[in-house]
CSV table of C-alpha atoms and ligand atoms in Angstrom, one decimal:
chain,number,residue,atom,x,y,z
N,294,MET,CA,20.9,-43.6,-18.6
N,295,THR,CA,17.9,-42.6,-20.7
N,296,HIS,CA,15.7,-39.9,-19.3
N,297,LYS,CA,12.0,-40.9,-19.6
N,298,VAL,CA,10.9,-37.3,-19.6
N,299,ASP,CA,12.2,-35.3,-22.5
N,300,VAL,CA,13.7,-31.8,-22.2
N,301,PRO,CA,10.8,-29.4,-22.7
N,302,GLN,CA,11.0,-26.5,-25.1
N,303,VAL,CA,12.2,-23.6,-23.1
N,304,VAL,CA,11.4,-19.9,-23.5
N,305,PRO,CA,13.1,-17.0,-21.8
N,306,LEU,CA,10.9,-15.1,-19.3
N,307,SER,CA,10.9,-12.1,-21.6
N,308,ASP,CA,8.8,-14.1,-24.0
N,309,ILE,CA,6.2,-14.6,-21.3
N,310,LEU,CA,6.1,-11.3,-19.5
N,311,PRO,CA,4.4,-8.4,-21.3
N,312,GLN,CA,6.8,-5.8,-22.7
N,313,GLU,CA,5.4,-3.2,-20.4
N,314,PRO,CA,4.4,-4.7,-17.1
N,315,LEU,CA,0.7,-4.1,-16.1
N,316,LEU,CA,0.2,-1.4,-13.4
N,317,LEU,CA,-1.1,-3.5,-10.5
N,318,MET,CA,-4.2,-1.6,-9.2
N,319,GLY,CA,-6.1,-4.6,-8.0
N,320,ALA,CA,-6.6,-6.2,-4.5
N,321,GLY,CA,-2.9,-7.2,-4.4
N,322,PRO,CA,-0.1,-7.7,-5.1
N,323,VAL,CA,0.6,-4.0,-5.4
N,324,PRO,CA,3.6,-2.2,-7.1
N,325,ILE,CA,6.8,-2.2,-5.0
N,326,PRO,CA,9.2,0.6,-4.5
N,327,HIS,CA,12.6,0.3,-6.2
N,328,ALA,CA,14.4,-0.2,-2.9
N,329,VAL,CA,12.2,-3.2,-2.1
N,330,ALA,CA,12.7,-4.7,-5.6
N,331,GLN,CA,16.5,-4.3,-5.2
N,332,ALA,CA,16.6,-5.9,-1.8
N,333,ASN,CA,14.6,-8.8,-3.2
N,334,GLY,CA,17.4,-9.5,-5.6
N,335,VAL,CA,19.9,-10.2,-2.9
N,336,VAL,CA,20.7,-13.5,-1.2
N,337,ILE,CA,22.8,-13.6,2.0
N,338,ASN,CA,23.3,-16.3,4.6
N,339,HIS,CA,20.2,-16.8,6.6
N,340,LEU,CA,22.3,-17.1,9.8
N,341,GLY,CA,25.1,-14.9,11.0
N,342,ALA,CA,25.8,-11.4,12.1
N,343,THR,CA,24.4,-9.6,9.0
N,344,MET,CA,21.1,-11.4,9.0
N,345,ASN,CA,20.8,-11.0,12.8
N,346,ARG,CA,21.0,-7.3,12.4
N,347,VAL,CA,18.3,-7.4,9.7
N,348,VAL,CA,16.0,-9.5,11.8
N,349,ASP,CA,16.4,-7.3,14.8
N,350,ARG,CA,15.6,-4.2,12.6
N,351,VAL,CA,12.6,-5.9,11.1
N,352,LYS,CA,11.2,-6.7,14.6
N,353,LEU,CA,11.8,-3.1,15.8
N,354,MET,CA,10.1,-1.6,12.7
N,355,GLY,CA,7.4,-4.3,13.1
N,356,GLN,CA,6.6,-3.0,16.6
N,357,TYR,CA,6.1,0.5,15.0
N,358,VAL,CA,3.7,-0.7,12.3
N,359,PHE,CA,1.8,-2.9,14.6
N,360,GLN,CA,1.9,-0.3,17.3
N,361,THR,CA,3.0,-2.8,20.0
N,362,ARG,CA,5.8,-3.2,22.5
N,363,SER,CA,5.5,-7.0,22.1
N,364,GLU,CA,8.8,-8.7,21.2
N,365,LYS,CA,6.9,-11.7,19.8
N,366,ILE,CA,7.0,-10.6,16.2
N,367,PHE,CA,7.8,-13.1,13.5
N,368,GLY,CA,8.3,-13.1,9.8
N,369,VAL,CA,6.7,-16.1,8.1
N,370,SER,CA,7.8,-17.7,4.9
N,371,GLY,CA,4.5,-17.9,3.2
N,372,PRO,CA,1.4,-15.9,2.1
N,373,SER,CA,-0.7,-13.9,4.5
N,374,SER,CA,-2.8,-17.0,4.9
N,375,ALA,CA,0.2,-18.7,6.5
N,376,THR,CA,0.2,-16.1,9.3
N,377,MET,CA,-3.5,-16.7,9.7
N,378,GLU,CA,-2.8,-20.4,10.0
N,379,MET,CA,0.0,-19.7,12.4
N,380,ALA,CA,-2.4,-17.9,14.7
N,381,MET,CA,-5.1,-20.5,14.5
N,382,THR,CA,-2.8,-23.5,14.8
N,383,ASN,CA,-0.9,-22.1,17.8
N,384,LEU,CA,-3.9,-20.9,19.8
N,385,LEU,CA,-6.3,-23.8,19.0
N,386,TRP,CA,-6.5,-27.5,19.4
N,387,PRO,CA,-9.4,-30.0,19.7
N,388,GLY,CA,-11.7,-28.9,22.5
N,389,ARG,CA,-10.9,-25.2,22.1
N,390,LYS,CA,-13.7,-22.9,20.8
N,391,VAL,CA,-13.4,-20.1,18.3
N,392,LEU,CA,-16.0,-17.5,17.2
N,393,VAL,CA,-15.4,-16.4,13.7
N,394,LEU,CA,-16.8,-13.0,12.8
N,395,LYS,CA,-17.5,-13.5,9.1
N,396,ILE,CA,-18.2,-10.8,6.6
N,397,GLY,CA,-16.6,-12.4,3.5
N,398,THR,CA,-14.1,-14.7,2.0
N,399,PHE,CA,-11.1,-13.8,4.2
N,400,SER,CA,-12.7,-13.5,7.5
N,401,ALA,CA,-14.3,-16.9,6.8
N,402,ARG,CA,-10.9,-18.4,6.1
N,403,PHE,CA,-10.1,-18.4,9.9
N,404,GLY,CA,-13.0,-20.8,10.3
N,405,GLU,CA,-11.9,-23.1,7.6
N,406,MET,CA,-8.5,-23.3,9.3
N,407,ALA,CA,-10.0,-23.8,12.8
N,408,GLU,CA,-12.2,-26.6,11.5
N,409,GLY,CA,-9.1,-28.3,10.0
N,410,ILE,CA,-7.4,-28.2,13.4
N,411,GLY,CA,-10.4,-29.8,15.0
N,412,ALA,CA,-11.4,-26.9,17.2
N,413,THR,CA,-15.1,-26.1,17.8
N,414,CYS,CA,-16.0,-23.3,15.4
N,415,ARG,CA,-19.0,-21.0,15.4
N,416,TYR,CA,-19.7,-18.3,12.9
N,417,LEU,CA,-21.2,-14.9,13.6
N,418,VAL,CA,-22.5,-13.5,10.3
N,419,PRO,CA,-24.2,-10.2,10.0
N,420,GLU,CA,-27.3,-10.0,7.8
N,421,GLY,CA,-26.5,-8.8,4.3
N,422,LEU,CA,-23.3,-6.9,3.5
N,423,GLN,CA,-22.6,-5.3,6.9
N,424,PRO,CA,-19.8,-5.1,9.4
N,425,VAL,CA,-20.0,-7.0,12.7
N,426,THR,CA,-21.1,-4.7,15.6
N,427,ALA,CA,-19.8,-4.8,19.1
N,428,ALA,CA,-23.4,-5.4,20.3
N,429,MET,CA,-23.7,-8.6,18.2
N,430,VAL,CA,-20.4,-9.9,19.6
N,431,LYS,CA,-21.5,-9.1,23.2
N,432,GLU,CA,-24.8,-10.9,22.8
N,433,VAL,CA,-23.0,-14.1,21.7
N,434,LEU,CA,-20.2,-13.9,24.3
N,435,ASP,CA,-22.7,-13.2,27.1
N,436,GLN,CA,-24.3,-16.6,26.4
N,437,GLU,CA,-21.3,-18.8,25.6
N,438,HIS,CA,-17.6,-18.9,26.3
N,439,PHE,CA,-15.1,-18.8,23.5
N,440,ASP,CA,-11.3,-19.1,23.7
N,441,VAL,CA,-10.6,-17.1,20.6
N,442,VAL,CA,-12.5,-14.6,18.4
N,443,THR,CA,-11.3,-13.9,14.9
N,444,THR,CA,-12.0,-11.2,12.4
N,445,VAL,CA,-10.6,-8.9,9.7
N,446,GLN,CA,-10.1,-5.2,10.0
N,447,GLY,CA,-10.9,-4.8,6.3
N,448,GLU,CA,-12.7,-7.5,4.2
N,449,THR,CA,-10.9,-7.2,0.9
N,450,SER,CA,-13.3,-9.5,-1.0
N,451,CYS,CA,-16.2,-7.0,-0.8
N,452,GLY,CA,-14.7,-3.8,0.5
N,453,ILE,CA,-16.3,-3.6,4.0
N,454,GLN,CA,-14.5,-2.1,7.0
N,455,ASN,CA,-15.1,-3.6,10.5
N,456,THR,CA,-15.6,-0.1,11.9
N,457,GLU,CA,-16.2,-1.3,15.5
N,458,LEU,CA,-13.1,-3.3,15.8
N,459,PRO,CA,-11.7,-1.5,18.9
N,460,GLU,CA,-15.1,-1.9,20.8
N,461,ILE,CA,-15.3,-5.6,19.6
N,462,ALA,CA,-11.8,-6.2,20.9
N,463,ARG,CA,-12.6,-4.7,24.3
N,464,ILE,CA,-15.7,-6.9,24.7
N,465,VAL,CA,-13.7,-10.0,23.6
N,466,LYS,CA,-11.1,-9.3,26.3
N,467,GLU,CA,-13.7,-8.6,28.9
N,468,HIS,CA,-15.1,-12.0,28.2
N,469,GLY,CA,-11.7,-13.7,28.6
N,470,ALA,CA,-11.1,-14.6,25.0
N,471,LEU,CA,-8.2,-13.8,22.7
N,472,MET,CA,-8.8,-11.4,19.8
N,473,VAL,CA,-7.1,-12.4,16.5
N,474,VAL,CA,-7.2,-9.7,13.7
N,475,ASP,CA,-6.4,-10.0,10.0
N,476,ALA,CA,-4.9,-6.7,9.0
N,477,VAL,CA,-3.6,-7.9,5.7
N,478,CYS,CA,-5.0,-5.2,3.5
N,479,THR,CA,-5.2,-2.5,6.1
N,480,LEU,CA,-2.0,-2.3,8.1
N,481,THR,CA,-0.3,1.0,7.5
N,482,THR,CA,-3.2,2.2,5.3
N,483,MET,CA,-5.5,3.0,8.3
N,484,PRO,CA,-5.0,3.3,12.0
N,485,LEU,CA,-4.4,0.1,14.0
N,486,TYR,CA,-3.1,0.2,17.6
N,487,MET,CA,-2.4,-3.4,18.7
N,488,ASP,CA,-1.6,-2.6,22.3
N,489,GLU,CA,-4.1,0.1,22.9
N,490,TRP,CA,-6.9,-1.9,21.4
N,491,GLN,CA,-5.7,-5.0,23.2
N,492,LEU,CA,-5.5,-7.1,20.1
N,493,ASP,CA,-3.8,-10.5,20.8
N,494,VAL,CA,-2.7,-11.5,17.4
N,495,VAL,CA,-2.4,-9.3,14.3
N,496,VAL,CA,-1.4,-10.7,11.0
N,497,THR,CA,-0.4,-9.1,7.7
N,498,GLY,CA,1.0,-10.0,4.3
N,499,GLY,CA,3.8,-8.4,2.3
N,500,GLN,CA,2.0,-7.6,-0.9
N,501,LYS,CA,-0.7,-5.3,0.2
N,502,GLY,CA,-0.5,-2.4,2.6
N,503,LEU,CA,3.2,-2.8,3.1
N,504,SER,CA,4.0,-2.7,-0.6
N,505,SER,CA,6.5,-5.5,-0.4
N,506,ILE,CA,6.6,-8.8,-2.3
N,507,PRO,CA,4.2,-11.6,-1.7
N,508,GLY,CA,5.5,-14.7,0.1
N,509,VAL,CA,6.9,-13.2,3.3
N,510,SER,CA,4.4,-12.1,6.0
N,511,LEU,CA,4.4,-10.7,9.5
N,512,ILE,CA,2.6,-11.7,12.7
N,513,ALA,CA,2.6,-10.3,16.2
N,514,PHE,CA,1.5,-12.0,19.4
N,515,SER,CA,0.5,-10.2,22.7
N,516,SER,CA,1.7,-11.5,26.0
N,517,ASP,CA,-1.8,-13.1,26.7
N,518,ALA,CA,-1.6,-14.9,23.4
N,519,TRP,CA,2.0,-16.0,24.0
N,520,LYS,CA,1.0,-17.5,27.3
N,521,VAL,CA,-1.4,-19.8,25.5
N,522,VAL,CA,1.3,-20.6,22.9
N,523,GLU,CA,3.7,-21.6,25.6
N,524,SER,CA,1.3,-23.6,27.7
N,525,ARG,CA,-0.6,-25.4,25.1
N,526,PRO,CA,-1.0,-29.1,26.0
N,527,ALA,CA,-1.1,-30.4,22.5
N,528,LYS,CA,1.9,-30.3,20.1
N,529,CYS,CA,1.6,-27.8,17.2
N,530,PRO,CA,0.5,-29.8,14.2
N,531,HIS,CA,2.5,-27.6,11.8
N,532,TRP,CA,6.2,-27.8,12.2
N,533,CYS,CA,7.0,-24.7,10.0
N,534,LEU,CA,4.3,-22.6,11.6
N,535,ASP,CA,5.1,-23.6,15.2
N,536,ALA,CA,5.5,-20.2,17.0
N,537,ARG,CA,7.7,-21.7,19.6
N,538,ARG,CA,10.1,-23.1,17.0
N,539,ALA,CA,9.9,-19.7,15.1
N,540,LEU,CA,11.3,-18.1,18.3
N,541,ASN,CA,14.6,-19.9,17.6
N,542,PHE,CA,15.2,-17.8,14.6
N,543,TRP,CA,13.3,-14.6,15.4
N,544,ASP,CA,14.5,-14.3,18.9
N,545,LYS,CA,17.6,-16.5,19.4
N,546,HIS,CA,19.1,-16.1,15.9
N,547,ASN,CA,19.3,-19.9,15.6
N,548,TYR,CA,18.1,-22.2,12.9
N,549,HIS,CA,14.4,-23.0,12.5
N,550,TYR,CA,14.1,-23.4,8.7
N,551,THR,CA,16.1,-21.5,6.1
N,552,ALA,CA,14.5,-18.1,6.2
N,553,PRO,CA,13.4,-16.5,3.0
N,554,VAL,CA,16.3,-14.1,3.1
N,555,SER,CA,15.5,-12.1,0.0
N,556,GLY,CA,11.9,-11.5,1.1
N,557,ILE,CA,13.0,-10.5,4.6
N,558,LEU,CA,15.5,-8.0,3.0
N,559,ALA,CA,12.6,-6.7,0.9
N,560,ILE,CA,10.3,-6.4,3.9
N,561,HIS,CA,13.1,-4.6,5.7
N,562,GLU,CA,13.1,-2.0,3.0
N,563,ALA,CA,9.3,-1.7,2.9
N,564,LEU,CA,9.2,-1.2,6.6
N,565,ARG,CA,12.0,1.3,6.5
N,566,LEU,CA,10.2,3.4,3.9
N,567,ILE,CA,7.1,3.3,6.1
N,568,CYS,CA,9.1,4.5,9.1
N,569,GLU,CA,10.6,7.3,7.0
N,570,GLU,CA,7.2,8.4,5.8
N,571,THR,CA,5.7,7.9,9.3
N,572,LEU,CA,2.4,6.2,9.9
N,573,GLU,CA,0.6,9.5,10.3
N,574,ALA,CA,1.7,10.8,6.8
N,575,ARG,CA,1.2,7.4,5.2
N,576,ILE,CA,-2.4,6.9,6.6
N,577,HIS,CA,-3.2,10.5,5.5
N,578,ARG,CA,-1.9,9.7,2.0
N,579,HIS,CA,-4.0,6.6,1.8
N,580,THR,CA,-7.1,8.4,3.0
N,581,VAL,CA,-6.8,11.3,0.6
N,582,SER,CA,-6.0,9.1,-2.3
N,583,SER,CA,-8.8,6.6,-1.7
N,584,LEU,CA,-11.4,9.3,-1.1
N,585,ALA,CA,-10.4,11.2,-4.2
N,586,LEU,CA,-10.6,8.0,-6.2
N,587,GLN,CA,-14.1,7.3,-4.8
N,588,ALA,CA,-15.3,10.8,-5.6
N,589,GLY,CA,-13.9,10.5,-9.1
N,590,ILE,CA,-15.7,7.1,-9.7
N,591,GLU,CA,-19.0,8.5,-8.5
N,592,ALA,CA,-18.7,11.7,-10.5
N,593,MET,CA,-18.1,9.6,-13.6
N,594,GLY,CA,-21.5,8.0,-13.0
N,595,LEU,CA,-20.6,4.7,-11.5
N,596,HIS,CA,-21.8,3.4,-8.1
N,597,LEU,CA,-19.8,2.2,-5.1
N,598,PHE,CA,-20.8,-1.1,-3.7
N,599,ILE,CA,-20.5,-0.4,0.0
N,600,PRO,CA,-22.2,2.6,1.8
N,601,LYS,CA,-19.8,5.3,3.0
N,602,ALA,CA,-20.4,4.5,6.8
N,603,TYR,CA,-18.5,1.3,6.6
N,604,ARG,CA,-16.7,1.4,3.2
N,605,LEU,CA,-13.2,0.2,3.3
N,606,ASN,CA,-10.7,2.7,1.8
N,607,SER,CA,-7.9,0.1,1.2
N,608,VAL,CA,-9.9,-1.8,-1.5
N,609,VAL,CA,-12.7,0.1,-3.3
N,610,ALA,CA,-15.5,-2.1,-4.7
N,611,ILE,CA,-17.5,-0.7,-7.7
N,612,ASP,CA,-20.9,-2.0,-8.9
N,613,ILE,CA,-20.8,-3.4,-12.4
N,614,PRO,CA,-23.8,-1.8,-14.2
N,615,ASP,CA,-26.5,-4.1,-15.7
N,616,GLY,CA,-25.7,-5.4,-19.1
N,617,VAL,CA,-21.9,-4.9,-18.8
N,618,ASP,CA,-19.5,-7.7,-18.6
N,619,GLY,CA,-17.0,-6.8,-15.9
N,620,ASN,CA,-14.4,-9.3,-17.1
N,621,ALA,CA,-14.5,-7.9,-20.6
N,622,VAL,CA,-14.0,-4.4,-19.2
N,623,ARG,CA,-11.1,-5.5,-17.0
N,624,ASN,CA,-9.4,-7.3,-19.9
N,625,TYR,CA,-9.8,-4.3,-22.2
N,626,MET,CA,-8.3,-2.1,-19.5
N,627,ALA,CA,-5.3,-4.4,-19.2
N,628,ASP,CA,-4.8,-4.8,-23.0
N,629,THR,CA,-5.3,-1.2,-23.9
N,630,PHE,CA,-4.1,0.8,-21.0
N,631,HIS,CA,-1.9,-1.8,-19.2
N,632,VAL,CA,-3.7,-1.2,-16.0
N,633,GLU,CA,-5.0,-4.3,-14.0
N,634,ILE,CA,-7.8,-4.2,-11.5
N,635,SER,CA,-9.6,-7.1,-9.7
N,636,GLY,CA,-12.8,-8.9,-10.2
N,637,ALA,CA,-14.5,-10.5,-7.2
N,638,PHE,CA,-15.4,-13.8,-5.6
N,639,GLY,CA,-18.9,-14.2,-7.1
N,640,LEU,CA,-20.1,-10.7,-6.4
N,641,ASN,CA,-21.0,-8.4,-9.3
N,642,ILE,CA,-18.3,-5.9,-8.6
N,643,ILE,CA,-14.8,-4.8,-9.7
N,644,ARG,CA,-12.2,-3.7,-7.2
N,645,ILE,CA,-9.5,-1.1,-7.2
N,646,GLY,CA,-6.7,-1.4,-4.5
N,647,GLN,CA,-5.6,1.6,-2.5
N,648,MET,CA,-2.6,0.1,-0.7
N,649,GLY,CA,1.0,1.3,-0.5
N,650,GLU,CA,2.3,2.5,-3.9
N,651,GLN,CA,-1.2,2.3,-5.4
N,652,CYS,CA,-1.9,5.5,-3.6
N,653,ARG,CA,0.1,7.8,-5.8
N,654,SER,CA,-1.6,10.5,-7.9
N,655,TYR,CA,0.1,9.3,-11.1
N,656,ASN,CA,-1.3,5.8,-10.6
N,657,LEU,CA,-4.8,7.2,-9.7
N,658,PHE,CA,-5.2,9.3,-12.8
N,659,ARG,CA,-4.1,6.5,-15.1
N,660,THR,CA,-6.4,4.0,-13.4
N,661,LEU,CA,-9.5,6.1,-13.3
N,662,HIS,CA,-9.0,7.2,-16.9
N,663,ALA,CA,-8.4,3.6,-18.1
N,664,MET,CA,-11.5,2.3,-16.3
N,665,GLY,CA,-13.7,5.1,-17.6
N,666,MET,CA,-12.6,4.7,-21.2
N,667,SER,CA,-13.0,0.9,-20.9
N,668,PHE,CA,-16.6,1.1,-19.6
N,669,LYS,CA,-17.3,3.5,-22.5
N,670,GLN,CA,-15.9,1.0,-25.0
N,671,PHE,CA,-18.5,-1.4,-23.8
N,672,GLY,CA,-21.3,1.1,-24.4
N,673,LEU,CA,-21.7,2.5,-20.9
N,674,ASP,CA,-22.4,6.3,-20.7
N,675,VAL,CA,-19.8,7.4,-18.2
N,676,ASN,CA,-18.5,10.9,-18.0
N,677,VAL,CA,-14.7,10.3,-17.9
N,678,SER,CA,-13.7,14.0,-17.9
N,679,LYS,CA,-16.1,14.8,-15.0
N,680,GLY,CA,-14.7,12.0,-13.0
N,681,MET,CA,-11.1,13.0,-13.7
N,682,SER,CA,-11.6,16.6,-12.8
N,683,MET,CA,-13.5,15.7,-9.6
N,684,MET,CA,-10.6,13.5,-8.6
N,685,GLU,CA,-8.1,16.2,-9.4
N,686,GLU,CA,-10.1,18.7,-7.4
N,687,CYS,CA,-10.2,16.4,-4.4
N,688,LEU,CA,-6.4,15.9,-4.5
N,689,VAL,CA,-5.6,19.6,-4.9
N,690,ARG,CA,-8.0,20.5,-2.1
N,691,ASP,CA,-5.6,18.6,0.2
N,692,GLU,CA,-3.0,21.2,1.0
N,693,ARG,CA,-0.4,18.7,2.0
N,694,HIS,CA,-0.2,17.2,-1.5
N,695,SER,CA,0.8,14.1,0.3
N,696,VAL,CA,-0.3,11.8,-2.5
N,697,GLU,CA,2.8,12.4,-4.5
L,200,LIG,C1,-5.2,-10.9,0.5
L,200,LIG,C2,-5.8,-11.2,1.8
L,200,LIG,C3,-5.6,-12.4,2.5
L,200,LIG,C4,-4.9,-13.6,1.9
L,200,LIG,O1,-3.6,-13.2,1.5
L,200,LIG,P1,-2.6,-14.3,0.8
L,200,LIG,O2,-1.3,-13.6,0.8
L,200,LIG,O3,-3.2,-14.6,-0.5
L,200,LIG,O4,-2.6,-15.5,1.7
L,200,LIG,C5,-6.1,-12.5,3.8
L,200,LIG,N1,-6.8,-11.6,4.3
L,200,LIG,C6,-7.1,-10.4,3.7
L,200,LIG,C7,-7.9,-9.3,4.4
L,200,LIG,C8,-6.5,-10.2,2.5
L,200,LIG,O5,-6.8,-9.0,1.9
């Protein structure tokens, strides 16, 4: 037999990866703790007593991070977007109506998915770069019935926080709709109380707030949402994302598809570390870290993109000053300082992540210094030492020193 496609020239991975990995300080993925990395290197059988124990623990710890007593918690083999798709695909079908609260790329994604399913989709878009208010949602829902309302807690693409989320959810429930929330960049970085706020579906990914690996994500359904899942008249168009089929594995310990065992082990460790730290301490660490970073950036002479009143702490967006090439600055930062931050989807900003392991003082100092020196390299008059000392002051001011 002659092979028609020749053997390609192979190179070991070490020839591809940089000698020193870049410090991931962008909008995700984020650095992972050693225990998570180790767990990710293990493969076990996806069925059987050992895996069952792991699954049960992941669900239990999932209840803590989502702050819910719901048993309908699933790991999903796929990116965060797969959990968004699981929510949309199980709650919607042609004839159902969804209101998409859109403030940027990710909140809009729910709408793209709903349209693909054939549901009727309407967008509520605030003017300019603003969060959605409860009053805006009430006005629409008073006029027209929707089955589902979707939004993000934090819009990673531009750094806006939906500050009125609890009030929005209350109005949505009062109007008999289901509230679906993307907490991908925010879960465990800021407060979210699924049961107390009456959220019906909450989704999150591995590679952001949880500081796990990308590719295994979590989703939780409320009992109201689950009633719809169970009683839907139409078949679920996605076999892998069918929540009722997922129950086979996540509740009954039977086969659905071969679970991403390594990723589930990794997320187990990520969740365990969150439980050990406690949500209270973790959220405090994130807040202190992000506010110190923001103060440092401003003291350096740069401007933050979003006003303080609804600025997201999990992903901080910074204006690129006129005449500066943001991509050139980021490339210089990566090449010279081995620190990577994010650009944006069409906006003239750069973004620094403040999720999970990114919120450690040793990562903060390295990042702020690298960014300041890189802007300087391209002719911008920034005061790097002033920024660094302001950040240090803010961190030291916090008596609990919980950023370490
Ligand atoms: C990153 C992100 C997503 C998409 O995550 P993927 O893992 O790339 O699918 C969705 N929503 C928010 C808020 C995000 O930050």
